[in-house]
Coordinates of C-alpha atoms in Angstrom, one line a residue:
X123 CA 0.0 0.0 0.0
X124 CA 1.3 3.4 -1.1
X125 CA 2.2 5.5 1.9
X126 CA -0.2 7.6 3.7
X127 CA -3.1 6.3 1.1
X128 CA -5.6 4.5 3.1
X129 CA -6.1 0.9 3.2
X130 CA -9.2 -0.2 1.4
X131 CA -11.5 -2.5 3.5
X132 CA -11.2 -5.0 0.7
X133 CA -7.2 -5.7 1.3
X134 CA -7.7 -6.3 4.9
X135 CA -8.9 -9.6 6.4
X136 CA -12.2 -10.2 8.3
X137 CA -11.9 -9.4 11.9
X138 CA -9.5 -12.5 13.1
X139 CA -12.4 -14.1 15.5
X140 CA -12.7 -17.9 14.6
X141 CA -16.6 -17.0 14.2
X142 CA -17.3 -13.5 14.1
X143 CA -20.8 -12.3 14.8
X144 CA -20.8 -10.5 11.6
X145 CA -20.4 -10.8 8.4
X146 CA -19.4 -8.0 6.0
X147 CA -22.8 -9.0 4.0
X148 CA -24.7 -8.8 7.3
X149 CA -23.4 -5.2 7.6
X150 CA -24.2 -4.1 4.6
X151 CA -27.7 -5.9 4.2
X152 CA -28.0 -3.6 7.5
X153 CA -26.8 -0.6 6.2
X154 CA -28.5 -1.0 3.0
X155 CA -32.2 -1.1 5.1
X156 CA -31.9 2.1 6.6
X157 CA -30.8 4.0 3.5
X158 CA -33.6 2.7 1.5
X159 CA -35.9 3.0 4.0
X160 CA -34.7 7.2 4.9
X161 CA -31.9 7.7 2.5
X162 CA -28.3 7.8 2.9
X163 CA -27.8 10.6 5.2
X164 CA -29.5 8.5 8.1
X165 CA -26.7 5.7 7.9
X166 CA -24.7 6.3 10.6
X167 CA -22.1 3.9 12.2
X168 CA -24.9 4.2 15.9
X169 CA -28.2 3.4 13.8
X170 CA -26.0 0.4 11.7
X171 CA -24.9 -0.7 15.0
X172 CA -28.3 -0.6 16.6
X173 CA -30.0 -2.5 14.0
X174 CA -27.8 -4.8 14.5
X175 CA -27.9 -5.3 17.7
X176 CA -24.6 -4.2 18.7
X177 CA -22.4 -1.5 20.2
X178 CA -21.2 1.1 18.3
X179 CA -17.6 0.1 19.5
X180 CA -18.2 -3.2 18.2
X181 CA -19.2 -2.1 14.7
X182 CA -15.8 -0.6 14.6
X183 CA -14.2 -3.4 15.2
X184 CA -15.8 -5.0 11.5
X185 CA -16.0 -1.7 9.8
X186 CA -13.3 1.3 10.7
X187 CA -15.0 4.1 9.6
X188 CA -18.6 5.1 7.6
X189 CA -16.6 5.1 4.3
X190 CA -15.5 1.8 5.1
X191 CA -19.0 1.2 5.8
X192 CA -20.1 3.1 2.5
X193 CA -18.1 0.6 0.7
X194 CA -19.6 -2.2 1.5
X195 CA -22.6 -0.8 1.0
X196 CA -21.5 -0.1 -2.8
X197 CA -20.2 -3.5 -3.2
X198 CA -23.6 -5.0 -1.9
X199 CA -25.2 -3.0 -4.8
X200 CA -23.1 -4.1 -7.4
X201 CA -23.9 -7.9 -6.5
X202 CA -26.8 -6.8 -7.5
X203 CA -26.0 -5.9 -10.8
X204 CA -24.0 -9.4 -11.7
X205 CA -25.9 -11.1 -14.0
X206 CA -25.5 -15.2 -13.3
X207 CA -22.7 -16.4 -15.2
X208 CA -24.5 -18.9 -17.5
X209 CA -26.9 -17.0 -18.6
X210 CA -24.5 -13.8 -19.4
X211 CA -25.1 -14.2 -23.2
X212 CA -22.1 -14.7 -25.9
X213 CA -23.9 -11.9 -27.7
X214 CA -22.5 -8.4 -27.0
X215 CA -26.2 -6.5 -27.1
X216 CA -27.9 -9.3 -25.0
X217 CA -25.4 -9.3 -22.5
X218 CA -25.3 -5.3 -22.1
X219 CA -29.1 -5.4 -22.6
X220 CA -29.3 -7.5 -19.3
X221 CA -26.4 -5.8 -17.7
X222 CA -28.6 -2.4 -18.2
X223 CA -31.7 -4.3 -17.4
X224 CA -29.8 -4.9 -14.0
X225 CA -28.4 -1.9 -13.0
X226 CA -31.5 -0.2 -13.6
X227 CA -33.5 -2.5 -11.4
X228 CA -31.3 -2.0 -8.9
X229 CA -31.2 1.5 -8.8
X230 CA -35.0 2.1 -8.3
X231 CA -35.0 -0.4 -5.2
X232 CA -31.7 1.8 -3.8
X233 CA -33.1 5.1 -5.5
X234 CA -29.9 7.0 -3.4
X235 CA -27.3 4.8 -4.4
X236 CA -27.7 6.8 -8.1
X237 CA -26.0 9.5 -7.5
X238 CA -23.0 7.7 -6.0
X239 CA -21.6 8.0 -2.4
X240 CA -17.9 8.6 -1.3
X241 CA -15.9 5.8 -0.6
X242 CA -12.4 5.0 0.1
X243 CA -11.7 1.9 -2.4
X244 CA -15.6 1.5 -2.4
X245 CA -15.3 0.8 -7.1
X246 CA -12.2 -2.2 -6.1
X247 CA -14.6 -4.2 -4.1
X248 CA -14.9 -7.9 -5.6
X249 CA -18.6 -7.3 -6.6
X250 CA -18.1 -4.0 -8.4
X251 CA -14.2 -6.0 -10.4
X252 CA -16.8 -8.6 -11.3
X253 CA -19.6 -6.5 -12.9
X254 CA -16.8 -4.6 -14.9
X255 CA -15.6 -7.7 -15.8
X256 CA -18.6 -8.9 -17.0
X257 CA -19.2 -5.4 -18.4
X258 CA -15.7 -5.9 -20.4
X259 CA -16.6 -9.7 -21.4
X260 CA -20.1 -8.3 -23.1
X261 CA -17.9 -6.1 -25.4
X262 CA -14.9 -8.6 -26.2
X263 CA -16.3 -9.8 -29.1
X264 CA -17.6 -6.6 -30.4
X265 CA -13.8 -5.7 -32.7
X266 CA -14.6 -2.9 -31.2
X267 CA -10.5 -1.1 -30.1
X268 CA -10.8 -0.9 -26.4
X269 CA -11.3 2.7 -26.1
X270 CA -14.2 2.5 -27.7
X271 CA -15.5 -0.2 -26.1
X272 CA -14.9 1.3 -22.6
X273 CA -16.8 4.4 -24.2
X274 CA -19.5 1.7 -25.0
X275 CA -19.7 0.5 -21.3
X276 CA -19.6 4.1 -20.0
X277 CA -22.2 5.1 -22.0
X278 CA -24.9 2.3 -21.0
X279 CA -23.7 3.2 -17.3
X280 CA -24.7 6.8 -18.1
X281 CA -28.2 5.9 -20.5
X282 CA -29.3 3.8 -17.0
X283 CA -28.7 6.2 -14.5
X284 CA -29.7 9.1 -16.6
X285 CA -33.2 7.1 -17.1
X286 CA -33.8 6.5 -13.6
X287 CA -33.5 10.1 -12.7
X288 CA -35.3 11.3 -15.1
X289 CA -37.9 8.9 -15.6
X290 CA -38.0 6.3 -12.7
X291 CA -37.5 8.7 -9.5
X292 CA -39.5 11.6 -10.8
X293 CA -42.5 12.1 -10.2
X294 CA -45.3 12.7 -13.9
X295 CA -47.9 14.9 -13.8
X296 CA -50.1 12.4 -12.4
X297 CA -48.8 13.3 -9.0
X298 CA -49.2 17.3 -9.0
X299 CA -52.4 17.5 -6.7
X300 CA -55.9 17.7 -8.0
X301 CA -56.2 21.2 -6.2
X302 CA -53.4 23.0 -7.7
X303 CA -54.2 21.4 -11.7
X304 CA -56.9 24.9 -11.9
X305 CA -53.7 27.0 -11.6
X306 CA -51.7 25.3 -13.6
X307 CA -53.6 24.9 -16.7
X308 CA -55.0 28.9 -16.3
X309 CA -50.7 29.5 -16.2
X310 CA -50.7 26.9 -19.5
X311 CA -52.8 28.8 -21.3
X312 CA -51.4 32.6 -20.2
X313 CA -48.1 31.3 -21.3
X314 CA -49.5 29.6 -25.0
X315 CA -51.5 32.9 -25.4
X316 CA -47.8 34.7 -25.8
X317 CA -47.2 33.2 -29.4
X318 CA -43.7 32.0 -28.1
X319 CA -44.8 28.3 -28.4
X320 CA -46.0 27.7 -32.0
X321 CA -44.9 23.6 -31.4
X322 CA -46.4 23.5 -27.9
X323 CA -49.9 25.0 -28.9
X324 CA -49.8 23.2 -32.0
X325 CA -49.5 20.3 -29.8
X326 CA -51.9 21.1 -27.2
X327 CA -54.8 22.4 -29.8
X328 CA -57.4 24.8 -28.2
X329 CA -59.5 23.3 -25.7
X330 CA -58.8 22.1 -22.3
X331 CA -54.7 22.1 -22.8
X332 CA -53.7 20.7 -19.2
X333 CA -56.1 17.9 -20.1
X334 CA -54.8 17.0 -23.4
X335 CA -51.2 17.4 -21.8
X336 CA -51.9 14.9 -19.0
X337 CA -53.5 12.7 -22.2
X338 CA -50.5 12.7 -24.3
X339 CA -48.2 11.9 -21.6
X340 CA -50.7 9.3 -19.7
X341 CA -51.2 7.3 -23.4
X342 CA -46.9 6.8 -24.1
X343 CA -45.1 3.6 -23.4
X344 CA -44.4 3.0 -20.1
X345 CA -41.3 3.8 -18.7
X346 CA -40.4 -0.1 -19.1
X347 CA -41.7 0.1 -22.6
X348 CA -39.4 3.8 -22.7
X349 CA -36.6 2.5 -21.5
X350 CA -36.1 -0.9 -23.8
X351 CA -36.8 1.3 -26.5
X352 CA -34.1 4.1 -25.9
X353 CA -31.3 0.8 -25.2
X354 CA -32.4 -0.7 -28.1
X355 CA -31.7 2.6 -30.2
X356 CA -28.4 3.3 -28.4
X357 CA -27.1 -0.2 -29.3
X358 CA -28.3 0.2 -33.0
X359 CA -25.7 3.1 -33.2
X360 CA -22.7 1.2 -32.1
X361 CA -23.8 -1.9 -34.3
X362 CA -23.5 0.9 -36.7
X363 CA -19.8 1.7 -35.4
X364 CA -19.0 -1.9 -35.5
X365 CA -20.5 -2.9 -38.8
X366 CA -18.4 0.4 -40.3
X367 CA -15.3 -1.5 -38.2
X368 CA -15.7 -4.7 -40.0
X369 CA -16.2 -3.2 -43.2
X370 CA -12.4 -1.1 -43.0
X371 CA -10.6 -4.1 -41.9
X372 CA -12.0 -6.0 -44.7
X373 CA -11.0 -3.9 -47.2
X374 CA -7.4 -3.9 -45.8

């Protein structure tokens, strides 16, 4: 270990008790509870403890500090995210397809883990090496050089958290309350009446706007629908890239 960097949780062994009380996984599942359950900002070394069962003190003896704790919490997640080795598929847009399909699940049952928390070593854990691994196995056979196909992963990594930010944690119209709609659409309509939305009144037409707005958006795929849809079209442009690829090195 470099000098002065600290020690990731990961190169250190399990507390040296024949049987420990804990397990690493046991932590985490703990730790994992309260953040869905209030968010990240309530996990605390005291409230990990406590659902567990044990002293504070004693947590610290299986976990040295709340980024050590964060880690495990990280690595937890990207279990998660591991699709089962036999069924990761030889072809490179099934395998990301499930890899996205994955991530994304997981993300809306941890809706805080999207934004990322700060860990010290939290991305070396053995979960989160295997889920690149598998990440870098889906793109081996794409010829792809392996810039691009780390641009490849990044971007389906990006596509699936983008998604459930946009479109899995926020809420739709459907949940402004019924109360406050009457203010809204009379604003709609103040706003369309300026001319500066040709495309947006167009849209809307000229009766009850808020209404055909809640229409047009309550009659689109769902976001399940949405968001195979937008993967599909994301891996139609790098088969394009890779399908250009071929083609050069065949003509040389």
């Amino acid at each position: 270990m470099l000098s002065g960097m600290p020690e990731p949780v990961w190169a250190r062994p399990d507390p040296g008790a024949r049987r420990p009380r804990y397990t690493r996984a046991q932590i985490a599942a703990a730790a994992l509870a309260i953040a869905d359950a209030e968010g990240i900002d309530a996990v605390t070394m005291r409230r990990v403890a406590t659902a567990l069962d044990a002293g504070t003190m004693t947590l610290y003896h299986y976990v040295r500090s709340k980024s050590d704790l964060f880690a495990l919490m990280q690595d937890a997640i990207m279990e998660e995210l591991l699709v089962p080795p036999d069924s990761l598929s030889a072809d490179w847009r099934e395998a990301l397809t499930a890899i996205a399909h994955r991530a994304r699940a997981s993300f809306v049952r941890h809706p805080w883990a999207v934004r990322g928390i700060a860990t010290d070593g939290g991305a070396a854990g053995p979960h989160a090496l295997r889920h690149f691994e598998q990440s870098l196995a889906a793109v081996a056979g794409t010829g792809l050089p392996i810039a691009d196909k780390l641009d490849l992963i990044a971007m389906i990594d990006d596509y699936v958290a983008g998604f459930v930010l946009k479109s899995d944690l926020e809420p739709g119209p459907e949940a402004i309350p019924a109360e406050a709609a009457p203010a809204i659409a009379a604003y709609l309509d103040e706003q369309l009446r300026t001319g500066d939305y040709p495309h947006l009144t167009e849209l809307l037409g000229d009766g009850d706007r808020w209404a055909a707005l809640a229409g047009i958006l309550g009659s689109g795929p769902t976001p399940d629908e949405r968001f195979a849809r937008g993967l599909r079209r994301l891996l139609d442009g790098a088969a394009g890239d890779i399908s250009r690829l071929n083609a050069q090195s065949a003509r040389h």
